[in-house]
Amino acid sequence: MLEYIVRRLILTIPVVFGILVISFMLTHLSGDPTDLILPPDVTEEARAAFREIHGLDQPIWTQFIRFCIHASQGDFGNSLRFQEPAISLVMERMAATTELAVAAMSMAIIIGVPAGVFAAYHRNTFIDITVRGLSLLGQALPSFYLAILAIIVFAVWLRWLPTGGRGSWIHLILPATTLAFQLVALIARVTRSCMLDVLGQDYIRTARAKGLSEWSVVWLHGLRNAFIPVLTVIGLQVGFLMGGVVVTETVFSWPGVGRLAIQAIYARDFPVVQAVVLLFAMIFVIVNLIVDLLYAVLDPRISYR
Amino acid sequence: MKKILQTIVIAMGLLPVWLMPAGAGTLTIAQNFDPQTLWPNGTTASDNLNAGSVIVQSLFWEDPRDHKFKPLLATSYELETPTSVLIKLRAGVKFTNGEPMNADAVVHSINIFKDKKQAPSYGLYTGAFDTVEKVDDLTVRLKLKKPYPPIKVALEAIAITPPKYWAEVGLEKFGQRPIGTGPFKFKSWVRDDKLVMEKNTDYWGKLPDGIDTLVFRPVPDDLARTAGLITGEFSVAKDLPVTAIPQIEAQSNLKLVPVSSYRAYQVGLSSLEEHKSPLQKKIVRQALNYAIDKQAIIDNLFFGKAKPLNGQVLRPEQLGYNPDIKDYPYDPEKAKKMLAEAGYPEGFEIPFKFPTGRYAQDREVSEAIAGMLSKVGVTAKMISLEPGEFLRQLRVKELAPMYFVGFAPPNDPAITAGLFKSDWRYTTIADEELDRIIDAGATEMDVTKRGDLYKKMNAILHDEAPLIFLYYGSDIYGTTSKLKNFMPRGDGRFFLYGVSLDD
């Protein structure tokens, strides 16, 4: 087991390196950051001084090699806009993003999984149709639209919730719900179809024949068997979540990494963009490793060597 | 189930109590961006300067309420010779860490200001700066390499910092934990969330009435900024979308503060030799000016809040504004006739570049312009550019022959004039007489003579028409009606001097 984990972690090294190469190339292809960071009327002399300070005057290969060496030590260079280490800007905002992502994911699992189970159990009834309808709507509504709608209804009309910012749990409600909305829909749909599959299996009939309670049949025997694909989807959706925070954090003025990323992209603040991309990629890789390990916990037939 | 729902609804009903804004005495300002640094010489971005200069003051400021140049940490300046400026400082002012604000502090601050490595964004201002020396404890002499008429703009921009503290923490850290002489001092800052300042009870001047705590909140989304103003979470919201105007005007507890921006929107028309196009003929450039209905753009896209350029590049309150010049009237028939006269009776086709997402309504305005041009037979092939690419092309003259742009040069006619000099990086015109006038203006220290030169420049620009004169943008602010005497400036700057907040 331990050996497996180590092997998987070693395999992430080329993945991470690939991501570094791609993000470095894409950001540097986008153009010259001095166009956006300095005012358009500064002298060429000041522009040259700025390039020199940040090493942007070097040939791209020199820049890349230096970037790789520093990045492997966790140093992404100073942000061009803030004049501070990019990595510390990112880490400073990580807590806010984690809070939002965990809240949204928990909400999505707590609502999505039971909804899917109910819909499958009461197949083709009113409950099933409602869940299917809502999850279709959830997947169809873009999150930026939903977020603005939520602000207008709950903050401006009803005055129940603040329009944005971070503070108490009340501030978390709107952004987390908006972010969770699409996830709930997806998780509910996947849970439903997996449960439908499982509920038709022989061992479910056997469980009922043994005289187990219906609750135990559905939730312990049924859901546990149906859960592996659901877990896979959840793991993959962490990637979606990382993309979703960019939109949600901007609309709700949430002080997180997503918002930093979007501003860095607009300003061509390369070091920050690269640090964010790498961090998100690592989170994605690690979450999916954990998901793989959880398979073994859920299903004793799976073991890793 | 019904019970649970009832409980939830009741609980939700109680929520607003917890959401109450921080209470009397707090002024919460929502801007687009969180400051990158609170050191005002770190960038020229107005969102940074608005927050930073509440703490770190300058020598002078220009009051937007009467357009007068007023003393802050200096009491006056005089030109001993055209290249030597003597600055008298205010006595008895201390930084909030106890350091004295004196000639040493000012010399230190000017030396940083003119260092291109530390303050690259201000390179344009300091080209003429030579040396700076202490005369006595409250007098500083600034030597210039050449006469420099826009000296006021430079004096207004210098941020005065405490030398000991600066030496201790350095530029980066100073931007995060600034110490200054201003009406408020730094309290706490959660990046991208909330910047809190409290009033400086030892302030040398008059503190704004009724404001104990000042909070800056970065709210990037236009709609969220409007929503927060309406719900009372913010007392001031900057850069509201024009579409929010009717909504705010309808609320009795809110005040709409539209500010005529310094940003002059125009369509650049290159007459330069290297840019071959029909625009090289003066009569064609003039015809295009007749073809655009500026007022329709102002009324329909800006709810009437923008102001026309009056056919020149300086604002009425600026030195060199020429009252004899009027805007080209909207006259498509005349435009057509002139185009025919120029040899284009069937019109012509021309590329038209514009940014999307850099200026308010940039795409909409550009589309309107293209539509109006098509009515006189000119087919504008629209090319939309991402803001970064737009700025790059501007800088290397790749936008020509025709492009939509908004210039907001620092507030001095010499700097605006510089944009039309033949050797300027992104000029659209090369005219010998114009160059002579601009050069003369750049060193003329006599105010009347200077004014006359720029009046003449405006007349030439009007006639040569290297641009289609459009409008000054409008910066839309919304505030609570309790805030009194709040008047932002056209460069996106606002100040709290003389402002008060009622209970």
PDB file of C-alpha atoms in Angstrom, chain B residues 14-219:
ATOM      1  CA  LEU B  14     -33.387  37.419  12.087  1.00  0.00           C
ATOM      2  CA  LEU B  15     -30.317  37.421   9.880  1.00  0.00           C
ATOM      3  CA  PRO B  16     -30.399  41.050   8.800  1.00  0.00           C
ATOM      4  CA  VAL B  17     -29.683  42.097  12.389  1.00  0.00           C
ATOM      5  CA  TRP B  18     -26.272  40.465  12.070  1.00  0.00           C
ATOM      6  CA  LEU B  19     -25.702  41.955   8.709  1.00  0.00           C
ATOM      7  CA  MET B  20     -26.003  45.524   9.840  1.00  0.00           C
ATOM      8  CA  PRO B  21     -23.167  47.621   8.466  1.00  0.00           C
ATOM      9  CA  ALA B  22     -20.370  48.263  10.946  1.00  0.00           C
ATOM     10  CA  GLY B  23     -22.273  51.222  12.352  1.00  0.00           C
ATOM     11  CA  ALA B  24     -22.048  54.953  12.607  1.00  0.00           C
ATOM     12  CA  GLY B  25     -18.646  56.480  12.124  1.00  0.00           C
ATOM     13  CA  THR B  26     -17.549  53.930   9.537  1.00  0.00           C
ATOM     14  CA  LEU B  27     -17.157  54.838   5.917  1.00  0.00           C
ATOM     15  CA  THR B  28     -16.932  51.771   3.689  1.00  0.00           C
ATOM     16  CA  ILE B  29     -15.658  52.362   0.183  1.00  0.00           C
ATOM     17  CA  ALA B  30     -16.017  49.734  -2.535  1.00  0.00           C
ATOM     18  CA  GLN B  31     -13.512  49.977  -5.362  1.00  0.00           C
ATOM     19  CA  ASN B  32     -12.800  47.648  -8.245  1.00  0.00           C
ATOM     20  CA  PHE B  33      -9.410  46.405  -7.061  1.00  0.00           C
ATOM     21  CA  ASP B  34      -7.542  45.798  -3.870  1.00  0.00           C
ATOM     22  CA  PRO B  35      -4.476  48.042  -3.728  1.00  0.00           C
ATOM     23  CA  GLN B  36      -1.274  46.297  -4.797  1.00  0.00           C
ATOM     24  CA  THR B  37       0.626  48.667  -2.574  1.00  0.00           C
ATOM     25  CA  LEU B  38      -0.329  51.533  -0.259  1.00  0.00           C
ATOM     26  CA  TRP B  39       2.792  53.473  -1.214  1.00  0.00           C
ATOM     27  CA  PRO B  40       1.324  56.047  -3.612  1.00  0.00           C
ATOM     28  CA  ASN B  41       4.418  56.094  -5.826  1.00  0.00           C
ATOM     29  CA  GLY B  42       4.292  52.337  -6.396  1.00  0.00           C
ATOM     30  CA  THR B  43       1.775  52.577  -9.249  1.00  0.00           C
ATOM     31  CA  THR B  44      -0.396  55.156 -10.987  1.00  0.00           C
ATOM     32  CA  ALA B  45      -3.588  53.099 -10.593  1.00  0.00           C
ATOM     33  CA  SER B  46      -6.285  55.253  -9.001  1.00  0.00           C
ATOM     34  CA  ASP B  47      -7.616  52.468  -6.746  1.00  0.00           C
ATOM     35  CA  ASN B  48      -4.168  52.181  -5.139  1.00  0.00           C
ATOM     36  CA  LEU B  49      -3.688  55.922  -4.845  1.00  0.00           C
ATOM     37  CA  ASN B  50      -7.115  56.550  -3.330  1.00  0.00           C
ATOM     38  CA  ALA B  51      -6.396  54.189  -0.461  1.00  0.00           C
ATOM     39  CA  GLY B  52      -2.682  54.903  -0.057  1.00  0.00           C
ATOM     40  CA  SER B  53      -2.860  58.678  -0.093  1.00  0.00           C
ATOM     41  CA  VAL B  54      -5.268  58.772   2.833  1.00  0.00           C
ATOM     42  CA  ILE B  55      -2.282  57.612   4.895  1.00  0.00           C
ATOM     43  CA  VAL B  56       0.731  58.847   2.948  1.00  0.00           C
ATOM     44  CA  GLN B  57       0.308  62.456   1.887  1.00  0.00           C
ATOM     45  CA  SER B  58       1.892  64.531  -0.793  1.00  0.00           C
ATOM     46  CA  LEU B  59       3.135  68.121  -0.886  1.00  0.00           C
ATOM     47  CA  PHE B  60       0.143  69.563  -2.724  1.00  0.00           C
ATOM     48  CA  TRP B  61      -3.155  68.465  -4.211  1.00  0.00           C
ATOM     49  CA  GLU B  62      -5.561  69.733  -6.814  1.00  0.00           C
ATOM     50  CA  ASP B  63      -9.044  70.157  -5.382  1.00  0.00           C
ATOM     51  CA  PRO B  64     -11.646  68.943  -7.920  1.00  0.00           C
ATOM     52  CA  ARG B  65     -14.281  71.194  -6.342  1.00  0.00           C
ATOM     53  CA  ASP B  66     -12.633  74.407  -7.546  1.00  0.00           C
ATOM     54  CA  HIS B  67      -9.688  73.101  -9.641  1.00  0.00           C
ATOM     55  CA  LYS B  68      -7.275  74.981  -7.355  1.00  0.00           C
ATOM     56  CA  PHE B  69      -3.810  73.752  -6.477  1.00  0.00           C
ATOM     57  CA  LYS B  70      -3.720  73.587  -2.679  1.00  0.00           C
ATOM     58  CA  PRO B  71      -0.952  73.021  -0.138  1.00  0.00           C
ATOM     59  CA  LEU B  72      -0.715  69.879   1.973  1.00  0.00           C
ATOM     60  CA  LEU B  73       2.672  69.089   3.504  1.00  0.00           C
ATOM     61  CA  ALA B  74       4.199  72.034   1.694  1.00  0.00           C
ATOM     62  CA  THR B  75       2.893  75.533   2.271  1.00  0.00           C
ATOM     63  CA  SER B  76       4.117  77.008  -0.987  1.00  0.00           C
ATOM     64  CA  TYR B  77       6.612  76.665  -3.814  1.00  0.00           C
ATOM     65  CA  GLU B  78       8.355  79.263  -5.885  1.00  0.00           C
ATOM     66  CA  LEU B  79      10.520  79.242  -8.970  1.00  0.00           C
ATOM     67  CA  GLU B  80      13.810  80.904  -8.023  1.00  0.00           C
ATOM     68  CA  THR B  81      14.945  80.446 -11.598  1.00  0.00           C
ATOM     69  CA  PRO B  82      13.177  78.511 -14.350  1.00  0.00           C
ATOM     70  CA  THR B  83      15.197  75.469 -13.289  1.00  0.00           C
ATOM     71  CA  SER B  84      15.169  75.756  -9.518  1.00  0.00           C
ATOM     72  CA  VAL B  85      12.105  75.184  -7.365  1.00  0.00           C
ATOM     73  CA  LEU B  86      12.112  76.251  -3.731  1.00  0.00           C
ATOM     74  CA  ILE B  87       9.610  74.320  -1.634  1.00  0.00           C
ATOM     75  CA  LYS B  88       8.532  75.577   1.812  1.00  0.00           C
ATOM     76  CA  LEU B  89       7.264  72.900   4.172  1.00  0.00           C
ATOM     77  CA  ARG B  90       4.584  72.936   6.823  1.00  0.00           C
ATOM     78  CA  ALA B  91       5.971  73.234  10.347  1.00  0.00           C
ATOM     79  CA  GLY B  92       5.176  70.919  13.238  1.00  0.00           C
ATOM     80  CA  VAL B  93       3.964  67.929  11.232  1.00  0.00           C
ATOM     81  CA  LYS B  94       4.889  64.456  12.476  1.00  0.00           C
ATOM     82  CA  PHE B  95       4.534  61.028  10.942  1.00  0.00           C
ATOM     83  CA  THR B  96       2.363  58.688  12.994  1.00  0.00           C
ATOM     84  CA  ASN B  97       5.475  56.845  14.204  1.00  0.00           C
ATOM     85  CA  GLY B  98       6.826  60.084  15.686  1.00  0.00           C
ATOM     86  CA  GLU B  99       9.390  60.905  13.011  1.00  0.00           C
ATOM     87  CA  PRO B 100       9.339  64.589  12.055  1.00  0.00           C
ATOM     88  CA  MET B 101       8.115  65.594   8.595  1.00  0.00           C
ATOM     89  CA  ASN B 102      10.891  67.948   7.520  1.00  0.00           C
ATOM     90  CA  ALA B 103      13.351  68.714   4.750  1.00  0.00           C
ATOM     91  CA  ASP B 104      15.225  65.438   5.320  1.00  0.00           C
ATOM     92  CA  ALA B 105      12.028  63.440   4.831  1.00  0.00           C
ATOM     93  CA  VAL B 106      11.150  65.367   1.681  1.00  0.00           C
ATOM     94  CA  VAL B 107      14.639  65.040   0.171  1.00  0.00           C
ATOM     95  CA  HIS B 108      14.547  61.303   0.884  1.00  0.00           C
ATOM     96  CA  SER B 109      11.072  61.015  -0.692  1.00  0.00           C
ATOM     97  CA  ILE B 110      11.983  62.953  -3.840  1.00  0.00           C
ATOM     98  CA  ASN B 111      15.113  60.868  -4.317  1.00  0.00           C
ATOM     99  CA  ILE B 112      13.018  57.710  -4.288  1.00  0.00           C
ATOM    100  CA  PHE B 113      10.390  59.301  -6.528  1.00  0.00           C
ATOM    101  CA  LYS B 114      12.926  60.043  -9.255  1.00  0.00           C
ATOM    102  CA  ASP B 115      14.596  56.634  -9.095  1.00  0.00           C
ATOM    103  CA  LYS B 116      13.383  54.695 -12.133  1.00  0.00           C
ATOM    104  CA  LYS B 117      14.087  51.354 -10.472  1.00  0.00           C
ATOM    105  CA  GLN B 118      11.922  52.122  -7.450  1.00  0.00           C
ATOM    106  CA  ALA B 119       9.195  54.226  -9.051  1.00  0.00           C
ATOM    107  CA  PRO B 120       9.137  53.239 -12.750  1.00  0.00           C
ATOM    108  CA  SER B 121       5.517  54.340 -13.197  1.00  0.00           C
ATOM    109  CA  TYR B 122       6.483  57.957 -12.564  1.00  0.00           C
ATOM    110  CA  GLY B 123       9.324  58.085 -15.086  1.00  0.00           C
ATOM    111  CA  LEU B 124       7.308  60.480 -17.246  1.00  0.00           C
ATOM    112  CA  TYR B 125       7.211  63.065 -14.438  1.00  0.00           C
ATOM    113  CA  THR B 126      10.797  62.987 -13.364  1.00  0.00           C
ATOM    114  CA  GLY B 127      12.688  63.242 -16.650  1.00  0.00           C
ATOM    115  CA  ALA B 128      13.423  66.893 -15.860  1.00  0.00           C
ATOM    116  CA  PHE B 129      14.402  66.290 -12.205  1.00  0.00           C
ATOM    117  CA  ASP B 130      18.060  66.865 -11.483  1.00  0.00           C
ATOM    118  CA  THR B 131      19.031  67.062  -7.808  1.00  0.00           C
ATOM    119  CA  VAL B 132      17.278  67.873  -4.585  1.00  0.00           C
ATOM    120  CA  GLU B 133      18.843  69.488  -1.521  1.00  0.00           C
ATOM    121  CA  LYS B 134      17.929  70.613   1.956  1.00  0.00           C
ATOM    122  CA  VAL B 135      18.163  74.381   2.452  1.00  0.00           C
ATOM    123  CA  ASP B 136      17.033  74.483   6.043  1.00  0.00           C
ATOM    124  CA  ASP B 137      14.817  72.295   8.158  1.00  0.00           C
ATOM    125  CA  LEU B 138      11.634  73.422   6.411  1.00  0.00           C
ATOM    126  CA  THR B 139      12.933  74.337   2.960  1.00  0.00           C
ATOM    127  CA  VAL B 140      13.951  72.132   0.062  1.00  0.00           C
ATOM    128  CA  ARG B 141      15.431  73.084  -3.290  1.00  0.00           C
ATOM    129  CA  LEU B 142      14.645  70.979  -6.346  1.00  0.00           C
ATOM    130  CA  LYS B 143      16.960  71.535  -9.298  1.00  0.00           C
ATOM    131  CA  LEU B 144      15.669  70.821 -12.798  1.00  0.00           C
ATOM    132  CA  LYS B 145      17.665  69.916 -15.883  1.00  0.00           C
ATOM    133  CA  LYS B 146      15.486  72.234 -17.969  1.00  0.00           C
ATOM    134  CA  PRO B 147      12.477  74.461 -17.420  1.00  0.00           C
ATOM    135  CA  TYR B 148       9.573  72.148 -16.701  1.00  0.00           C
ATOM    136  CA  PRO B 149       6.122  73.757 -16.835  1.00  0.00           C
ATOM    137  CA  PRO B 150       4.127  70.714 -15.624  1.00  0.00           C
ATOM    138  CA  ILE B 151       5.932  70.964 -12.273  1.00  0.00           C
ATOM    139  CA  LYS B 152       2.618  71.047 -10.369  1.00  0.00           C
ATOM    140  CA  VAL B 153       1.668  67.594 -11.575  1.00  0.00           C
ATOM    141  CA  ALA B 154       4.989  66.260 -10.320  1.00  0.00           C
ATOM    142  CA  LEU B 155       4.796  68.070  -6.967  1.00  0.00           C
ATOM    143  CA  GLU B 156       1.334  66.676  -6.433  1.00  0.00           C
ATOM    144  CA  ALA B 157       2.473  63.117  -7.055  1.00  0.00           C
ATOM    145  CA  ILE B 158       5.415  62.855  -4.644  1.00  0.00           C
ATOM    146  CA  ALA B 159       4.530  60.719  -1.633  1.00  0.00           C
ATOM    147  CA  ILE B 160       6.259  61.868   1.550  1.00  0.00           C
ATOM    148  CA  THR B 161       7.507  58.949   3.612  1.00  0.00           C
ATOM    149  CA  PRO B 162       9.387  58.767   6.931  1.00  0.00           C
ATOM    150  CA  PRO B 163      13.093  58.071   6.132  1.00  0.00           C
ATOM    151  CA  LYS B 164      13.956  56.000   9.215  1.00  0.00           C
ATOM    152  CA  TYR B 165      10.984  53.692   8.907  1.00  0.00           C
ATOM    153  CA  TRP B 166      11.597  53.391   5.141  1.00  0.00           C
ATOM    154  CA  ALA B 167      15.205  52.398   5.729  1.00  0.00           C
ATOM    155  CA  GLU B 168      14.063  49.856   8.287  1.00  0.00           C
ATOM    156  CA  VAL B 169      11.376  48.095   6.231  1.00  0.00           C
ATOM    157  CA  GLY B 170      12.105  48.891   2.567  1.00  0.00           C
ATOM    158  CA  LEU B 171       9.835  49.594  -0.363  1.00  0.00           C
ATOM    159  CA  GLU B 172       7.878  46.334  -0.409  1.00  0.00           C
ATOM    160  CA  LYS B 173       7.055  46.233   3.265  1.00  0.00           C
ATOM    161  CA  PHE B 174       6.269  49.935   3.327  1.00  0.00           C
ATOM    162  CA  GLY B 175       3.562  49.311   0.752  1.00  0.00           C
ATOM    163  CA  GLN B 176       1.986  46.767   3.086  1.00  0.00           C
ATOM    164  CA  ARG B 177       2.342  48.702   6.350  1.00  0.00           C
ATOM    165  CA  PRO B 178       2.589  52.366   5.430  1.00  0.00           C
ATOM    166  CA  ILE B 179       3.260  55.182   7.858  1.00  0.00           C
ATOM    167  CA  GLY B 180       2.426  58.702   6.856  1.00  0.00           C
ATOM    168  CA  THR B 181       1.082  62.045   7.987  1.00  0.00           C
ATOM    169  CA  GLY B 182      -2.477  61.687   6.674  1.00  0.00           C
ATOM    170  CA  PRO B 183      -5.884  61.946   8.368  1.00  0.00           C
ATOM    171  CA  PHE B 184      -6.061  58.166   8.793  1.00  0.00           C
ATOM    172  CA  LYS B 185      -3.578  55.541   9.863  1.00  0.00           C
ATOM    173  CA  PHE B 186      -3.219  51.923   8.912  1.00  0.00           C
ATOM    174  CA  LYS B 187      -5.015  49.406  11.123  1.00  0.00           C
ATOM    175  CA  SER B 188      -5.397  46.067   9.374  1.00  0.00           C
ATOM    176  CA  TRP B 189      -5.503  44.580   5.920  1.00  0.00           C
ATOM    177  CA  VAL B 190      -6.810  41.225   4.778  1.00  0.00           C
ATOM    178  CA  ARG B 191      -5.721  41.157   1.150  1.00  0.00           C
ATOM    179  CA  ASP B 192      -8.523  41.136  -1.416  1.00  0.00           C
ATOM    180  CA  ASP B 193     -11.054  41.469   1.380  1.00  0.00           C
ATOM    181  CA  LYS B 194     -10.813  44.443   3.665  1.00  0.00           C
ATOM    182  CA  LEU B 195      -8.419  47.301   4.348  1.00  0.00           C
ATOM    183  CA  VAL B 196      -9.160  49.107   7.598  1.00  0.00           C
ATOM    184  CA  MET B 197      -7.837  52.506   8.689  1.00  0.00           C
ATOM    185  CA  GLU B 198      -8.599  54.474  11.818  1.00  0.00           C
ATOM    186  CA  LYS B 199      -8.534  58.203  12.264  1.00  0.00           C
ATOM    187  CA  ASN B 200      -5.247  59.846  13.137  1.00  0.00           C
ATOM    188  CA  THR B 201      -6.150  61.865  16.228  1.00  0.00           C
ATOM    189  CA  ASP B 202      -2.852  63.782  15.997  1.00  0.00           C
ATOM    190  CA  TYR B 203      -3.565  64.869  12.429  1.00  0.00           C
ATOM    191  CA  TRP B 204      -2.133  68.305  11.619  1.00  0.00           C
ATOM    192  CA  GLY B 205      -5.201  69.438   9.669  1.00  0.00           C
ATOM    193  CA  LYS B 206      -8.952  69.125   9.997  1.00  0.00           C
ATOM    194  CA  LEU B 207     -10.249  65.574  10.143  1.00  0.00           C
ATOM    195  CA  PRO B 208     -13.356  64.700   8.122  1.00  0.00           C
ATOM    196  CA  ASP B 209     -16.378  64.958  10.426  1.00  0.00           C
ATOM    197  CA  GLY B 210     -18.132  61.803  11.521  1.00  0.00           C
ATOM    198  CA  ILE B 211     -15.631  59.286  10.162  1.00  0.00           C
ATOM    199  CA  ASP B 212     -13.752  57.259  12.783  1.00  0.00           C
ATOM    200  CA  THR B 213     -13.027  54.210  10.710  1.00  0.00           C
ATOM    201  CA  LEU B 214     -12.365  53.925   7.025  1.00  0.00           C
ATOM    202  CA  VAL B 215     -12.786  50.619   5.226  1.00  0.00           C
ATOM    203  CA  PHE B 216     -11.754  49.885   1.647  1.00  0.00           C
ATOM    204  CA  ARG B 217     -13.347  46.839   0.073  1.00  0.00           C
ATOM    205  CA  PRO B 218     -12.302  45.446  -3.309  1.00  0.00           C
ATOM    206  CA  VAL B 219     -15.400  44.329  -5.218  1.00  0.00           C
TER     207      VAL B 219
END
